[in-house]
XYZ file of C-alpha atoms in Angstrom:
667
model
C -0.167 -0.076 0.028
C 2.863 2.467 0.652
C 4.272 1.605 -2.676
C 1.085 2.319 -4.391
C 0.410 5.579 -2.702
C 4.065 7.215 -3.284
C 3.867 5.974 -6.732
C 0.487 8.031 -7.454
C 2.253 10.787 -5.666
C 5.219 10.416 -7.770
C 3.006 10.641 -11.284
C 0.915 13.426 -10.041
C 4.373 15.646 -9.249
C 5.372 14.623 -12.779
C 2.134 16.123 -13.989
C 3.224 19.300 -12.229
C 6.653 19.082 -13.148
C 5.756 19.359 -16.921
C 3.607 22.433 -16.169
C 6.669 23.987 -15.170
C 7.556 25.098 -18.714
C 10.079 27.809 -18.645
C 11.509 26.922 -15.207
C 15.007 25.946 -13.924
C 14.459 22.176 -14.423
C 17.468 21.319 -12.731
C 16.604 23.857 -9.761
C 13.285 21.501 -9.787
C 14.930 17.889 -10.396
C 17.025 18.573 -7.449
C 14.524 19.807 -4.848
C 11.990 17.016 -6.151
C 15.119 14.579 -5.347
C 15.232 15.580 -1.748
C 11.675 16.071 -1.190
C 10.640 12.999 -1.985
C 13.505 10.789 -0.771
C 12.675 7.378 1.295
C 13.858 8.759 4.724
C 12.282 12.046 4.655
C 13.572 14.715 7.238
C 13.846 18.655 7.328
C 15.479 18.784 3.964
C 12.220 17.074 2.648
C 10.015 19.801 3.990
C 12.298 22.505 2.999
C 12.596 21.207 -0.904
C 8.877 21.002 -1.114
C 8.855 24.291 0.235
C 11.024 25.644 -2.983
C 8.760 23.693 -5.512
C 5.745 25.481 -3.958
C 7.550 28.758 -4.271
C 8.383 27.932 -8.077
C 4.242 27.441 -8.691
C 3.341 30.178 -6.554
C 5.707 32.719 -8.530
C 4.056 31.259 -11.707
C 0.765 32.281 -10.359
C -0.407 28.398 -10.406
C -2.026 28.397 -7.134
C -3.618 24.935 -7.208
C -0.223 22.965 -7.788
C 1.497 25.619 -4.756
C -1.198 24.229 -2.688
C -0.720 20.745 -2.751
C 3.175 21.216 -2.491
C 2.750 23.303 0.544
C -0.054 20.634 2.232
C 2.650 17.823 1.639
C 5.444 20.165 3.183
C 3.081 20.191 6.269
C 2.211 16.468 6.227
C 5.971 15.776 6.358
C 6.381 18.311 8.965
C 4.010 17.383 11.382
C 5.356 13.576 11.197
C 8.749 14.334 11.789
C 7.601 17.266 14.546
C 9.306 19.788 13.331
C 7.399 23.126 15.075
C 9.178 25.642 12.935
C 8.333 24.270 9.558
C 4.820 23.305 10.451
C 4.046 26.899 11.078
C 5.682 27.649 7.996
C 3.671 25.620 5.858
C 0.200 26.822 7.482
C 1.744 30.299 6.797
C 2.099 28.913 3.149
C -1.240 27.330 2.608
C -2.669 30.570 4.183
C -1.189 32.820 1.653
C -2.445 30.380 -1.261
C -5.939 29.949 0.030
C -5.744 33.926 0.042
C -4.827 33.906 -3.963
C -7.645 31.525 -4.204
C -10.251 33.722 -2.654
C -11.111 30.815 -0.193
C -11.390 33.320 2.800
C -12.920 30.760 5.118
C -9.892 28.506 4.741
C -7.456 31.388 4.456
C -8.073 33.095 8.049
C -8.142 29.338 9.503
C -4.466 28.939 8.548
C -3.155 32.249 8.919
C -4.713 32.267 12.393
C -3.223 28.972 13.450
C 0.187 30.573 12.083
C -0.242 34.030 13.644
C -0.642 32.448 16.978
C 2.504 30.072 16.843
C 4.637 33.136 15.537
C 3.742 34.992 18.696
C 4.425 31.745 20.951
C 7.769 31.422 18.964
C 8.549 35.243 19.346
C 9.333 34.749 15.112
C 8.794 38.543 14.233
C 9.124 37.785 10.304
C 6.868 34.952 10.430
C 4.074 37.278 12.347
C 5.011 40.596 9.992
C 4.192 38.248 6.734
C 0.616 37.053 8.521
C -0.287 40.490 9.260
C 0.245 41.461 5.599
C -1.288 38.804 4.212
C -4.453 39.291 6.191
C -4.398 42.965 4.877
C -4.256 41.311 1.280
C -7.352 38.868 2.449
C -9.520 41.949 4.194
C -8.539 43.972 1.256
C -9.840 41.473 -1.388
C -12.771 41.162 0.841
C -13.065 45.433 0.352
C -13.011 45.559 4.263
C -10.660 48.240 3.807
C -10.501 49.597 7.058
C -9.478 46.323 8.481
C -6.543 45.677 5.723
C -5.062 49.202 6.214
C -5.161 48.337 10.050
C -3.055 45.008 9.851
C -0.923 46.714 7.221
C 0.099 49.051 9.909
C 0.721 46.385 12.133
C 2.982 44.724 9.821
C 4.794 48.047 8.742
C 5.393 48.633 12.884
C 7.469 45.259 13.229
C 9.492 45.985 10.063
C 10.302 49.458 10.377
C 11.626 49.133 14.250
C 13.744 45.928 13.222
C 17.190 46.092 11.381
C 16.560 43.018 10.095
C 17.085 42.596 6.270
C 14.456 39.686 5.624
C 12.108 42.174 7.491
C 13.102 45.382 5.407
C 12.945 43.638 2.754
C 9.179 42.960 3.390
C 8.096 46.735 3.848
C 7.292 47.356 0.277
C 4.741 44.612 -0.306
C 3.063 46.282 3.054
C 3.065 49.586 1.595
C 1.839 47.918 -1.630
C -1.255 46.699 0.544
C -1.902 49.743 2.624
C -1.904 52.247 -0.663
C -4.315 49.597 -2.236
C -6.775 49.638 0.747
C -6.366 53.444 0.967
C -7.041 53.383 -2.783
C -10.325 50.962 -2.119
C -11.665 53.686 0.104
C -11.343 56.471 -2.761
C -8.547 58.065 -0.891
C -6.362 58.282 -4.152
C -3.602 60.633 -3.440
C -2.277 58.950 -0.099
C -3.001 55.427 -1.761
C -0.750 56.827 -4.633
C 1.906 57.991 -2.236
C 2.284 54.546 -0.191
C 2.672 52.910 -3.845
C 5.080 55.265 -4.495
C 6.720 54.937 -1.453
C 7.064 51.424 -2.353
C 8.516 51.898 -5.509
C 11.435 53.171 -3.965
C 12.693 49.967 -2.700
C 15.256 48.542 -4.809
C 17.224 44.994 -4.773
C 15.083 43.009 -3.046
C 13.605 39.614 -3.808
C 10.364 39.514 -6.263
C 11.093 43.533 -6.917
C 10.035 42.962 -10.222
C 6.653 40.977 -9.460
C 6.089 43.890 -7.258
C 7.087 46.767 -9.183
C 4.899 45.245 -11.927
C 1.578 45.218 -9.315
C 2.322 48.697 -8.431
C 2.669 50.093 -11.778
C -0.396 48.738 -12.841
C -2.583 49.919 -9.402
C -0.918 53.510 -9.868
C -2.131 53.206 -13.601
C -5.517 52.157 -12.381
C -5.520 54.696 -9.793
C -4.866 57.570 -12.185
C -7.560 56.271 -14.163
C -9.999 56.477 -11.484
C -9.170 59.570 -10.930
C -9.866 60.596 -14.605
C -6.219 61.619 -15.392
C -5.080 58.769 -18.260
C -2.181 61.041 -19.230
C -0.768 60.650 -16.201
C -1.907 56.686 -16.062
C -0.111 55.807 -19.822
C 3.161 56.047 -18.611
C 2.849 53.552 -15.777
C 0.829 50.986 -17.828
C 3.638 51.136 -20.294
C 6.425 50.393 -17.678
C 4.099 47.468 -16.595
C 3.446 46.171 -19.492
C 7.039 46.175 -20.866
C 7.948 44.703 -17.278
C 5.605 41.910 -17.620
C 6.697 41.007 -21.315
C 8.807 38.370 -20.314
C 6.977 37.648 -17.009
C 5.875 34.240 -17.095
C 2.718 34.667 -14.780
C -0.916 33.840 -15.602
C -1.983 36.495 -12.642
C 0.340 38.985 -13.697
C -1.229 38.697 -17.585
C -4.603 39.036 -16.168
C -4.222 41.943 -14.370
C -2.100 43.806 -17.214
C -4.806 43.131 -19.691
C -7.596 44.406 -17.037
C -5.675 47.874 -16.752
C -5.176 47.919 -20.358
C -9.088 47.536 -20.860
C -9.463 50.056 -17.945
C -7.248 52.602 -20.207
C -8.283 51.675 -23.196
C -12.423 52.519 -21.554
C -11.500 55.961 -20.280
C -9.911 57.216 -24.290
C -12.945 56.160 -25.406
C -11.867 53.015 -27.397
C -14.381 50.496 -26.685
C -13.599 47.783 -29.308
C -9.889 47.568 -27.761
C -10.897 47.937 -24.154
C -13.504 45.051 -24.765
C -10.716 42.738 -26.095
C -8.470 43.439 -23.303
C -11.282 42.730 -21.194
C -11.793 39.237 -22.845
C -8.105 38.322 -22.120
C -8.105 39.585 -18.686
C -11.252 37.305 -18.299
C -9.605 34.082 -19.886
C -6.438 34.654 -17.523
C -8.363 34.858 -14.504
C -7.249 32.501 -11.724
C -9.004 34.116 -9.148
C -12.945 34.257 -9.139
C -12.537 37.582 -7.452
C -10.819 39.190 -9.979
C -13.030 36.703 -12.630
C -16.144 38.856 -11.008
C -14.675 42.170 -11.615
C -13.201 41.540 -15.320
C -16.767 39.689 -16.192
C -18.795 42.806 -14.954
C -16.186 44.972 -17.061
C -17.038 42.978 -20.159
C -20.905 42.843 -19.521
C -20.867 46.838 -19.135
C -19.002 47.246 -22.661
C -20.844 44.739 -24.348
C -23.840 47.225 -23.240
C -22.270 50.388 -24.443
C -21.505 48.786 -27.861
C -25.416 47.665 -27.659
C -24.909 43.721 -27.733
C -27.525 43.143 -24.867
C -27.546 39.435 -25.055
C -23.892 39.222 -24.625
C -24.070 41.886 -21.819
C -26.568 39.366 -20.017
C -24.501 36.452 -20.201
C -21.332 37.882 -18.256
C -23.181 40.003 -16.093
C -25.279 36.937 -14.861
C -22.129 35.084 -14.534
C -20.118 37.996 -12.751
C -23.278 38.395 -10.305
C -23.492 34.494 -9.255
C -19.245 34.720 -8.703
C -19.711 37.912 -6.615
C -22.532 36.704 -4.345
C -20.637 33.703 -3.272
C -17.886 35.581 -2.659
C -19.521 38.510 -0.619
C -17.844 41.014 -3.370
C -20.960 43.318 -2.957
C -19.605 46.231 -5.129
C -19.442 43.743 -8.114
C -22.605 42.741 -7.166
C -24.860 45.714 -6.952
C -22.687 47.053 -10.368
C -24.387 43.843 -12.124
C -27.496 44.034 -10.727
C -27.900 48.073 -11.880
C -26.743 46.493 -15.163
C -29.201 43.888 -15.310
C -31.752 46.449 -14.146
C -30.664 48.755 -17.415
C -30.976 45.571 -19.794
C -34.313 44.856 -18.612
C -35.542 48.931 -19.498
C -34.557 47.996 -22.679
C -36.204 45.053 -22.870
C -39.054 47.227 -21.375
C -39.569 44.555 -18.973
C -40.206 46.940 -15.859
C -40.930 44.564 -13.341
C -37.924 42.758 -13.495
C -36.257 46.030 -13.857
C -37.935 47.190 -10.372
C -36.639 43.977 -8.472
C -33.159 44.661 -9.969
C -33.172 48.194 -8.671
C -34.223 47.045 -5.255
C -31.595 44.575 -5.132
C -28.660 46.938 -6.401
C -29.767 49.997 -3.722
C -29.584 46.465 -1.101
C -26.279 46.032 -2.052
C -25.398 49.437 -3.094
C -25.494 50.559 0.413
C -22.299 50.089 2.994
C -22.286 47.519 5.607
C -21.922 49.427 9.262
C -21.054 47.909 12.372
C -23.749 50.103 14.055
C -25.860 46.803 15.634
C -22.511 45.317 17.023
C -21.538 48.791 18.723
C -25.123 49.114 20.350
C -25.149 45.974 21.948
C -21.266 46.479 23.125
C -22.140 49.926 24.308
C -25.147 48.409 26.258
C -23.587 45.909 27.765
C -20.617 48.069 28.984
C -23.212 50.401 30.756
C -24.741 47.465 32.231
C -21.613 46.591 33.171
C -20.693 49.821 34.776
C -23.806 50.374 36.734
C -24.059 46.909 38.248
C -20.169 47.552 39.176
C -21.040 51.258 40.992
C -24.464 49.725 42.730
C -22.274 47.154 44.057
C -19.725 49.673 45.302
C -22.310 51.881 46.909
C -24.255 48.819 48.808
C -20.571 47.820 50.495
C -20.138 51.559 51.298
C -23.465 51.521 52.896
C -22.852 48.150 54.807
C -19.596 49.703 56.211
C -21.093 53.092 57.087
C -23.494 50.983 59.133
C -21.430 49.060 60.770
C -19.555 51.902 61.950
C -22.418 53.599 63.202
C -23.365 50.675 65.536
C -19.922 50.557 66.691
C -19.858 54.211 67.521
C -23.505 53.724 69.358
C -22.303 50.682 71.467
C -18.791 52.374 72.421
C -20.753 55.565 73.538
C -23.121 53.173 75.643
C -20.018 51.703 77.047
C -18.232 54.852 78.238
C -21.436 56.205 79.672
C -21.742 53.106 81.859
C -18.176 53.703 82.892
C -18.574 57.232 83.440
C -21.218 56.685 86.355
C -19.277 53.497 87.694
C -16.163 55.468 88.052
C -17.078 58.650 89.712
C -14.324 58.419 91.848
C -11.590 58.103 89.451
C -12.753 61.732 87.707
C -8.941 62.276 86.114
C -9.260 58.722 84.488
C -12.767 59.471 83.291
C -12.048 62.722 81.726
C -8.634 61.335 80.058
C -11.112 58.631 78.721
C -13.602 61.296 77.559
C -11.242 62.779 75.713
C -9.772 60.119 74.202
C -13.349 59.185 73.021
C -14.334 62.320 71.926
C -11.583 62.500 69.616
C -12.387 58.832 68.428
C -15.766 60.134 67.480
C -14.769 63.117 65.626
C -12.768 61.122 63.670
C -15.771 58.440 63.162
C -17.751 61.550 62.090
C -15.218 62.781 59.645
C -14.734 59.189 58.119
C -18.953 59.005 58.050
C -19.132 62.174 56.095
C -16.149 61.139 53.766
C -18.071 57.977 53.122
C -21.195 59.948 52.331
C -19.264 61.919 50.136
C -17.761 59.017 48.437
C -21.394 57.669 47.734
C -22.326 60.989 46.652
C -19.965 60.830 44.100
C -20.715 57.291 43.034
C -24.212 58.276 42.829
C -23.219 61.097 40.551
C -21.153 59.016 38.127
C -24.351 56.556 38.205
C -26.343 59.520 36.586
C -23.499 60.007 33.791
C -23.610 56.659 32.948
C -27.563 56.572 32.602
C -26.749 59.919 30.710
C -24.661 57.960 28.414
C -27.142 55.520 27.926
C -29.544 57.778 26.905
C -27.552 59.536 24.387
C -26.098 56.699 22.628
C -29.913 55.484 22.171
C -30.349 58.750 20.573
C -27.755 58.258 18.798
C -28.472 54.851 17.628
C -32.160 55.741 16.926
C -30.862 58.731 14.514
C -28.927 55.792 12.912
C -31.545 53.972 12.343
C -33.777 56.653 10.981
C -31.429 57.661 8.483
C -31.039 54.135 7.231
C -34.868 53.735 7.027
C -35.360 57.198 5.336
C -32.080 56.286 3.149
C -33.370 52.842 2.412
C -36.693 53.288 2.266
C -38.101 56.763 1.350
C -34.924 57.138 -0.582
C -35.188 54.002 -2.642
C -38.999 54.706 -3.171
C -38.092 58.149 -4.498
C -35.496 56.727 -6.933
C -37.972 53.808 -8.299
C -40.583 56.620 -8.879
C -38.198 58.721 -11.070
C -37.061 55.674 -12.780
C -40.694 55.562 -14.053
C -41.290 59.325 -14.703
C -37.998 58.734 -16.758
C -39.583 55.593 -18.679
C -42.858 58.055 -19.171
C -41.056 60.540 -20.906
C -39.053 58.435 -23.072
C -41.892 56.709 -24.017
C -44.465 59.341 -24.147
C -42.453 62.637 -25.969
C -45.640 64.423 -25.473
C -45.215 64.544 -21.865
C -41.713 66.710 -22.266
C -44.239 69.711 -23.083
C -46.558 69.089 -20.272
C -45.596 71.744 -18.083
C -47.424 69.991 -14.508
C -45.241 66.831 -15.583
C -42.264 68.683 -15.625
C -42.881 70.360 -12.212
C -43.954 66.979 -10.629
C -40.629 65.286 -12.121
C -38.653 68.642 -10.520
C -40.613 67.869 -6.782
C -39.856 64.620 -7.036
C -36.255 65.135 -7.695
C -35.962 67.972 -4.636
C -37.382 65.770 -2.211
C -35.544 62.709 -3.212
C -32.336 64.915 -2.734
C -33.988 66.150 0.736
C -34.742 62.902 1.716
C -30.579 61.823 1.240
C -29.921 65.529 2.691
C -31.853 64.683 6.201
C -30.612 60.829 6.010
C -27.003 62.177 5.863
C -27.336 65.020 8.414
C -29.005 62.500 11.064
C -25.974 59.879 10.647
C -23.260 60.931 8.251
C -21.814 58.193 6.757
C -18.468 60.102 5.963
C -18.337 60.152 9.722
C -18.403 56.602 10.033
C -15.918 55.764 7.106
C -13.463 58.294 7.725
C -13.862 59.727 11.076
C -14.654 63.310 12.407
C -11.848 65.424 10.665
C -12.797 64.517 7.347
C -16.982 64.919 8.736
C -16.153 68.381 9.675
C -14.630 69.063 6.611
C -17.662 67.995 4.750
C -20.391 69.975 6.730
C -17.823 73.018 6.432
C -17.800 72.549 2.559
C -21.548 72.332 2.316
C -22.265 75.094 4.354
C -19.837 77.259 2.397
C -21.180 76.584 -0.938
C -24.249 78.316 -0.003
C -22.001 81.436 -0.228
C -23.406 83.135 2.612
C -21.800 81.735 5.022
C -17.601 80.957 5.071
C -16.965 78.058 7.463
C -13.518 76.825 7.612
C -11.809 73.718 9.326
C -8.510 73.863 10.954
C -7.300 70.269 12.213
C -3.922 69.461 14.023
C -3.035 66.057 15.570
C -6.347 64.351 14.199
C -4.335 61.550 12.440
C -5.758 59.163 14.663
C -9.264 58.104 14.704
C -11.172 58.760 18.192
C -13.669 56.409 20.047
C -16.490 56.097 17.732
C -19.057 57.284 20.373
C -16.772 60.365 21.087
C -16.280 61.088 17.597
C -20.072 61.237 17.335
C -20.800 63.503 19.926
C -17.926 65.815 18.858
C -19.526 66.282 15.280
C -22.729 66.522 17.344
C -21.673 69.766 19.247
C -19.803 71.384 16.448
C -22.567 70.848 14.762
C -25.010 72.479 16.566
C -22.798 75.610 17.142
C -22.694 76.000 13.306
C -26.447 75.836 13.196
C -26.515 78.384 15.778
C -24.412 80.669 13.629
C -26.520 80.199 10.685
C -29.634 80.460 12.435
C -28.936 83.869 14.919
C -25.123 85.301 14.148
C -25.807 86.899 10.857
C -22.050 86.201 10.323
C -19.548 85.775 7.071
C -17.211 83.921 8.660
C -16.849 80.868 10.973
C -13.483 79.085 12.395
C -13.557 75.544 13.655
C -10.370 74.516 15.031
C -9.486 71.294 16.587
C -6.082 70.961 18.440
C -4.710 67.875 19.826
C -1.719 67.192 21.891
C -1.420 63.902 23.655
C -4.589 63.268 25.614
C -5.449 66.929 25.725
C -8.087 68.214 22.902
C -9.057 71.901 22.810
C -12.197 72.577 20.545
C -12.759 76.326 19.463
C -15.770 77.653 17.223
C -15.722 81.490 16.716
C -17.446 83.891 14.429
C -17.616 87.218 13.129
C -21.549 87.754 13.741
C -23.380 90.367 15.797
C -22.755 88.335 19.331
C -25.340 88.075 22.176
C -25.826 89.190 26.027
C -24.707 86.102 27.719
C -26.946 87.311 30.815
C -30.106 87.433 29.014
C -32.852 85.358 29.921
C -34.137 83.893 26.725
C -34.939 80.200 27.197
C -35.581 79.803 23.421
C -32.298 81.185 22.071
C -30.371 79.343 25.298
C -31.928 76.106 24.776
C -28.966 75.212 21.935
C -26.705 76.177 24.098
C -27.703 74.209 27.059
C -27.878 70.954 24.614
C -23.917 71.686 23.868
C -23.130 72.151 27.570
C -24.775 68.727 28.250
C -23.040 66.925 25.685
C -19.560 68.819 26.997
C -20.767 67.467 30.065
C -21.184 63.972 28.818
C -17.779 63.555 27.550
C -16.053 65.100 30.792
C -15.222 68.613 28.909
C -14.815 71.880 30.279
C -16.723 74.944 28.049
C -16.253 78.784 28.203
C -18.122 81.323 25.807
C -16.961 84.753 25.317
C -19.630 87.025 22.994
C -19.613 90.623 22.290
C -22.202 92.607 20.469
C -21.022 93.893 16.610
C -17.501 91.434 17.371
C -18.902 87.814 17.175
C -19.040 84.798 19.669
C -16.191 82.262 20.667
C -16.791 78.865 22.181
C -13.806 77.013 23.875
C -14.116 73.735 24.906
C -11.377 71.490 26.443
C -11.423 67.683 26.926
C -9.012 65.024 28.202
C -9.161 61.888 25.824
C -7.482 58.942 27.153
C -4.997 57.317 24.778
C -7.397 53.836 25.142
C -9.957 55.382 23.838
C -8.758 55.691 20.536
C -8.455 53.356 17.576
C -5.426 52.659 16.439
């Protein structure tokens, strides 16, 4: 049985050897001989790892996976922990490229945990970097960038040459993650930084990837002239590089370029080539969507529907929701062309469903609720314990006084001793009273903290309700308006006479206005940019929106705000600034407003000032001051201080100071 088993393995491996066309045969033969010798040892594992690397470099991931799995089997057989971990990492890396994410996470997590125990920084940095690539493939760009930063933190601090050689790969993943979040300039900066590294292993491979990615990003920015030199360089480097995946990527970039310059025929040819060479379902889904879109533009609707359906099916399996939404939208357009409005409406709804961003609000709400319950329970327990201690001390004091009274009556003859005892008792009583007072003050303080926690729960509930209403408006009413607009557009297309109908035109304009108003209200209640990009970006967005109205120029100055703050802290600061800006618009009659954030360590100072008419701080006007009381309560919620200086005909300055602990910040 053993002979038959190894014979089968030999034939399978020989088949893989034949597929290594163009590789150094001597290298392969040497490794193969060592790997499958009679008495396997650590050299067998090393040889199998070398063969795995040969296939991996050619983009033949199925073959490289089989050799990595063989290496793991032998490593376990000879009980070699370091080789076991290395093989687990290799398998996780291949599964990532094959877009088999569950399997990839399993093996990468095994390797990561083992690397932490073994204190193997090189393997740990590789695990983090591969997880960055994995989450980037799943379009979870925030997680991808965070894992990239963890990997870079290890490599940048180390003087180890192998870790230094990993940096261009890390910067490549971080740049791609930023580009995925539409932060194009920052993403290109990271990728150009990666290009600056020279003479490291696989430099040509990563250079090609970087040139292609930078070219694609410039195309997304509608700058084909800047993209062309990077695309040409990548194609030149890729000409003699025997790798199926790279051929597919290069063809995809060519397709994007030709579409950008209006040559749809050449773009379609390149897209079909990309689809042919796709060994990854993730990339095949994207190529299929692109082909379907090009066929639709060329009015070849049958072919467009075929590729859109195939890409949609693959993307749904991979949870690649961007492609899912895009293909549903294209299928909707095809249904409209065929006058199948019922199907078009179904696809429109599915497009809206998958186009919306998936947030972690439900998880965040549950976490905050549990934290509040835990803190409340903890404070109540402390208060109960202090009350018990206080009661015991009061009973002890009463008992002591009774004993003193009896002793005083029975010791009349020893007045001097009684006097001394009385003085001593009195001093103890005073001390006990002071301790009792301190205990009561401590109880009062804890009760105050409990009130703060209750206030936190109420505020968090308000923000959760805002999020729910905003989502309902956007998904429900917003989607309904979009569908009505589509029906009106179809009517206008099918009934040209309606274009001249004034009532029809006004109705269409009112629907468009109502749709925009619903989106604006939903955005104001819970702006998506705050959840995705953070406080600074959200405040810049609101200042830009105000300034576009011309009546008030609002500017944001943010210093030391590169790191994200705790989610609830960011929401609360956003609400405070939003309320202050609303007050300026409503009451100040100002032409300029400045919002300044200055963060130094755990100290944060926020200043909002305007050049408006000012107001009397001591006047009693509950309606005007209701907004200020809301702001003060929110500042109090964050344990901050607020001061307001307003002078008539000069303007108003609001200064707020907060202490924000490092533990509350997101890394």
